[in-house]
Every structure is written in C-alpha cells, then in structure tokens.
Coordinates of C-alpha atoms in Angstrom, one line a residue:
M1 CA 124.5 90.8 117.4
A2 CA 125.3 92.2 114.0
T3 CA 129.1 93.2 113.2
H4 CA 130.0 95.9 110.8
A5 CA 133.0 95.6 108.6
A6 CA 135.6 98.4 108.8
P7 CA 135.2 101.1 106.0
H8 CA 137.3 100.4 103.0
H9 CA 139.5 103.4 102.2
P10 CA 141.2 103.9 98.7
C11 CA 144.8 103.1 98.5
V12 CA 147.3 105.8 97.8
A13 CA 150.9 104.1 97.1
V14 CA 153.7 106.4 97.8
I15 CA 156.6 105.1 95.5
D16 CA 160.2 106.4 95.9
G17 CA 163.6 104.9 95.5
Q18 CA 165.0 106.8 98.3
R19 CA 164.0 105.3 101.6
L20 CA 164.1 108.5 103.7
S21 CA 161.9 110.7 101.5
R22 CA 159.5 107.9 100.9
E23 CA 159.1 107.4 104.7
C24 CA 158.7 111.0 105.3
L25 CA 155.9 111.4 102.8
V26 CA 154.2 108.2 104.1
Q27 CA 154.3 109.5 107.5
V28 CA 152.8 112.9 106.8
L29 CA 150.3 111.5 104.3
G30 CA 149.2 108.8 106.7
A31 CA 148.7 111.1 109.5
S32 CA 146.8 113.6 107.5
A33 CA 144.6 111.1 105.6
K34 CA 144.1 108.1 108.0
D35 CA 140.2 108.6 107.8
K36 CA 140.2 108.8 104.1
W37 CA 142.9 106.8 102.5
D38 CA 145.3 103.9 103.2
V39 CA 148.8 104.9 102.5
Q40 CA 151.3 102.3 101.5
S41 CA 155.1 102.5 100.9
F42 CA 157.0 101.1 97.8
A43 CA 160.2 101.4 96.1
T44 CA 158.9 100.9 92.7
V45 CA 155.6 101.0 90.8
T46 CA 155.7 97.2 89.7
E47 CA 156.3 96.5 93.5
A48 CA 153.0 98.6 94.4
I49 CA 150.9 96.8 91.7
E50 CA 152.0 93.1 92.7
A51 CA 152.0 93.6 96.5
N52 CA 148.5 92.6 96.9
D53 CA 145.0 92.4 95.2
D54 CA 143.8 95.6 96.5
Q55 CA 145.9 97.6 93.9
P56 CA 146.7 101.4 94.5
L57 CA 143.9 103.6 93.1
V58 CA 146.5 106.4 93.0
A59 CA 150.3 105.8 92.7
M60 CA 152.4 108.8 93.6
I61 CA 155.8 108.4 92.2
Y62 CA 158.5 110.6 93.4
I63 CA 161.3 111.2 90.6
H64 CA 164.4 112.7 91.6
Q65 CA 166.0 112.7 88.0
D66 CA 165.7 111.0 84.6
L67 CA 162.3 112.4 84.5
D68 CA 161.5 111.3 81.1
A69 CA 162.5 107.7 81.4
E70 CA 160.9 107.3 84.8
I71 CA 157.7 108.5 83.5
A72 CA 157.9 106.3 80.5
A73 CA 158.8 103.2 82.9
A74 CA 155.8 103.9 85.2
L75 CA 153.3 104.3 82.3
E76 CA 154.4 100.8 81.2
A77 CA 154.1 99.5 84.9
V78 CA 150.6 100.7 85.2
S79 CA 149.6 99.7 81.7
G80 CA 146.3 97.5 81.9
H81 CA 145.7 98.3 85.7
D82 CA 143.3 100.7 87.0
V83 CA 145.8 102.9 88.8
R84 CA 146.0 106.8 88.5
L85 CA 149.6 107.9 88.1
L86 CA 150.7 111.1 90.0
V87 CA 154.2 112.3 89.2
V88 CA 156.1 114.5 91.8
T89 CA 159.7 115.5 90.9
D90 CA 162.6 117.6 91.9
Q91 CA 163.1 118.7 88.5
S92 CA 162.4 122.4 87.8
K93 CA 158.9 123.7 86.5
A94 CA 160.6 124.4 83.1
K95 CA 161.7 120.9 82.8
L96 CA 158.4 119.4 83.9
S97 CA 156.6 121.8 81.6
A98 CA 158.6 120.3 78.6
V99 CA 157.2 116.7 79.3
A100 CA 153.7 117.9 80.7
R101 CA 151.6 117.7 77.3
Q102 CA 153.0 114.3 76.3
A103 CA 152.6 112.9 79.8
I104 CA 148.9 113.8 80.2
Q105 CA 148.2 112.5 76.6
S106 CA 150.0 109.2 77.7
G107 CA 147.8 108.8 80.9
V108 CA 149.5 110.6 83.5
R109 CA 146.7 112.1 86.3
G110 CA 148.9 114.7 87.9
L111 CA 152.2 116.6 87.8
L112 CA 153.8 118.5 90.6
S113 CA 157.4 119.9 91.1
T114 CA 158.7 120.1 94.6
A115 CA 160.2 123.2 93.7
D116 CA 157.2 125.2 94.1
S117 CA 154.6 122.6 95.4
G118 CA 154.0 122.3 99.2
F119 CA 152.4 119.5 101.3
K120 CA 148.9 121.1 101.0
I121 CA 149.1 121.2 97.3
L122 CA 150.2 117.4 97.3
Y123 CA 147.5 116.5 99.3
S124 CA 145.0 118.4 97.2
A125 CA 146.2 116.9 94.2
I126 CA 145.9 113.4 95.5
D127 CA 142.2 114.0 96.9
F128 CA 141.4 115.6 93.4
I129 CA 142.7 112.6 91.4
L130 CA 141.1 110.0 93.7
N131 CA 137.8 111.9 92.8
G132 CA 138.4 111.4 89.2
G133 CA 140.2 114.4 88.4
T134 CA 143.4 115.3 86.6
F135 CA 145.8 117.7 88.6
I136 CA 148.0 119.9 86.4
P137 CA 149.1 123.5 87.4
P138 CA 147.8 125.5 84.3
E139 CA 151.1 127.0 83.8
L140 CA 152.8 123.6 82.8
L141 CA 150.4 123.4 79.8
L142 CA 151.0 126.8 78.4
E143 CA 152.7 127.2 75.1
T144 CA 155.8 129.1 76.2
H145 CA 156.2 131.0 72.8
A146 CA 152.5 132.2 72.8
V147 CA 152.9 133.6 76.3
E148 CA 156.2 135.4 75.2
K149 CA 154.7 136.9 72.4
Q150 CA 151.5 138.1 73.8
K151 CA 151.0 141.0 76.5
S152 CA 147.8 139.2 77.5
G153 CA 146.9 135.6 76.9
L154 CA 143.6 136.5 75.7
D155 CA 145.2 138.6 72.7
V156 CA 145.4 135.2 71.1
L157 CA 141.5 134.9 70.6
T158 CA 139.7 136.3 67.9
E159 CA 136.6 138.4 68.6
R160 CA 134.2 135.4 68.2
Q161 CA 136.3 133.1 70.2
A162 CA 136.4 135.8 73.1
Q163 CA 132.9 135.9 73.1
V164 CA 132.5 132.2 73.3
F165 CA 135.1 132.0 76.1
A166 CA 133.2 134.7 78.1
K167 CA 130.3 132.2 77.9
L168 CA 132.5 129.1 78.6
K169 CA 134.1 130.7 81.7
E170 CA 130.4 131.1 83.1
G171 CA 130.2 127.2 82.9
K172 CA 127.6 127.3 80.0
P173 CA 127.3 124.3 77.9
N174 CA 127.8 124.4 74.1
K175 CA 124.2 124.3 73.4
I176 CA 123.4 127.4 75.5
I177 CA 126.6 129.4 74.3
A178 CA 125.2 128.6 70.7
F179 CA 121.7 129.8 71.6
E180 CA 123.0 132.9 73.1
L181 CA 125.4 134.0 70.5
G182 CA 123.3 132.9 67.6
M183 CA 125.5 130.3 66.1
S184 CA 125.3 126.4 65.4
E185 CA 126.3 124.1 68.3
S186 CA 128.9 122.4 65.9
T187 CA 130.3 125.8 65.2
T188 CA 130.6 126.5 69.0
K189 CA 132.4 123.1 69.5
V190 CA 135.0 124.2 66.8
H191 CA 135.6 127.7 68.7
V192 CA 135.8 125.8 72.1
R193 CA 138.6 123.3 70.6
N194 CA 140.4 126.3 69.2
I195 CA 140.4 128.1 72.5
M196 CA 141.8 125.2 74.4
S197 CA 144.3 124.7 71.8
K198 CA 145.4 128.3 71.9
F199 CA 145.7 128.2 75.7
G200 CA 147.8 125.1 75.5
V201 CA 145.0 123.1 77.8
T202 CA 143.2 119.9 77.5
N203 CA 139.6 120.7 78.8
R204 CA 137.1 123.4 79.3
T205 CA 137.9 123.7 83.0
Q206 CA 141.5 124.4 82.3
A207 CA 140.5 126.8 79.7
A208 CA 138.4 128.7 82.0
F209 CA 141.1 128.8 84.7
V210 CA 143.9 129.7 82.5
G211 CA 141.7 132.4 80.7
S212 CA 140.7 134.0 84.0
A213 CA 144.4 134.1 85.2
W214 CA 145.2 136.0 82.1
A215 CA 142.3 138.3 82.2

C-alpha cells in the first residue's frame, strides 16, 4: 500500500525579541495559515536561520525601536541565505518612510507599520512575499517634497510622460507603448524610468498603483 508524504509548506518565521507579542503573532498566523505555511517562533533572525536546515522562506521581524540599526542587523543576518525579510515596526509611518527606499534597495521585501496596518494586511503581505512579490505601501516610497509641491501627483509628468503613463497603467509592455505612441522602444524605456523616479517607486506595478491613486 502506497504511502503519501505530508505536503511541504513554506516556512514563515516570526521574529520578535518580546515574547508576548511574538507568541500572539504565532498563534494568530498559525491558525489562519495552517494549510499554507508552517509558522515558527524565534527571538532573533540568526536563531531562525540556524534552527534547522529548512530555513524560513519569509522572516517577519517585529521591530519595536532602533529601526535603522535593527534593519541593518537583520539584513546582515540573512546575507547569503535565501530568506525574504519582512519588517514590521511600531515606528510611525513617517519614520518608516524615511528608511523605506534604502531598505528596499538593500534587499528588504516588505515594510509595515503597526500604526495603520491590521492583521489582514500582514497576512496579505506574507502571502504576497511568499509568491515572489515585494510588499510596500506606495505612500512609503513617495517623495514628500514632491507631494507637498504638487496639487496632483500627475502634475509632475510632462505631456509625453503622461501619455506613456496612460498606456503603462493599462498594463501594456514597452514595445506596444512605443508602437502606439510612434516612438522608439528605447525612448519609451527612458520615459518609464523617469515616471518611476518622479513617483518615487521602484517598478511599473507600483507606478501604476500610485499614479491611479493620484488621478
């Protein structure tokens, strides 16, 4: 009689130096994701990585203070390992926004503030990162001075960039945008890069999201 191995679920490590909040998160996440993820509990990132050979695919670190230093330490700990880092913090959205761009450039795959993110958003963030995404609330990546100076975020675009953005928002690739607007593909790529830079985002999906929110 053939036997079937139990399905292998990706590991989500909940990392928090404060025991009470760590245990609460593990219980809630574990109950909600029991058929999708294996949720484990650790006090440090290093502990999570060294615990066993089945390294966590997503390491969710809950930072209560010293945001910059803790992010740097977590990134150093996961360096060389196939671990996706999600940062959850009690710091305000303004403080988180100040470090968001550098954190993403350094390899963080998700950022959330407990001040305005509930459990459903946390669950969605973990699920999105497990599936290869990067979960960053768009407002964290906006350039504050650009938002303050413009009545509408779309005002930062030139007329030609606005035309390109309208096509980008529809999900069209550069080749199609170039054809429909009568320009070269290389010129289209330049416009797309400039649009992302002006919106303060790092990819086309975020640009479409932020631009749509502003429209």
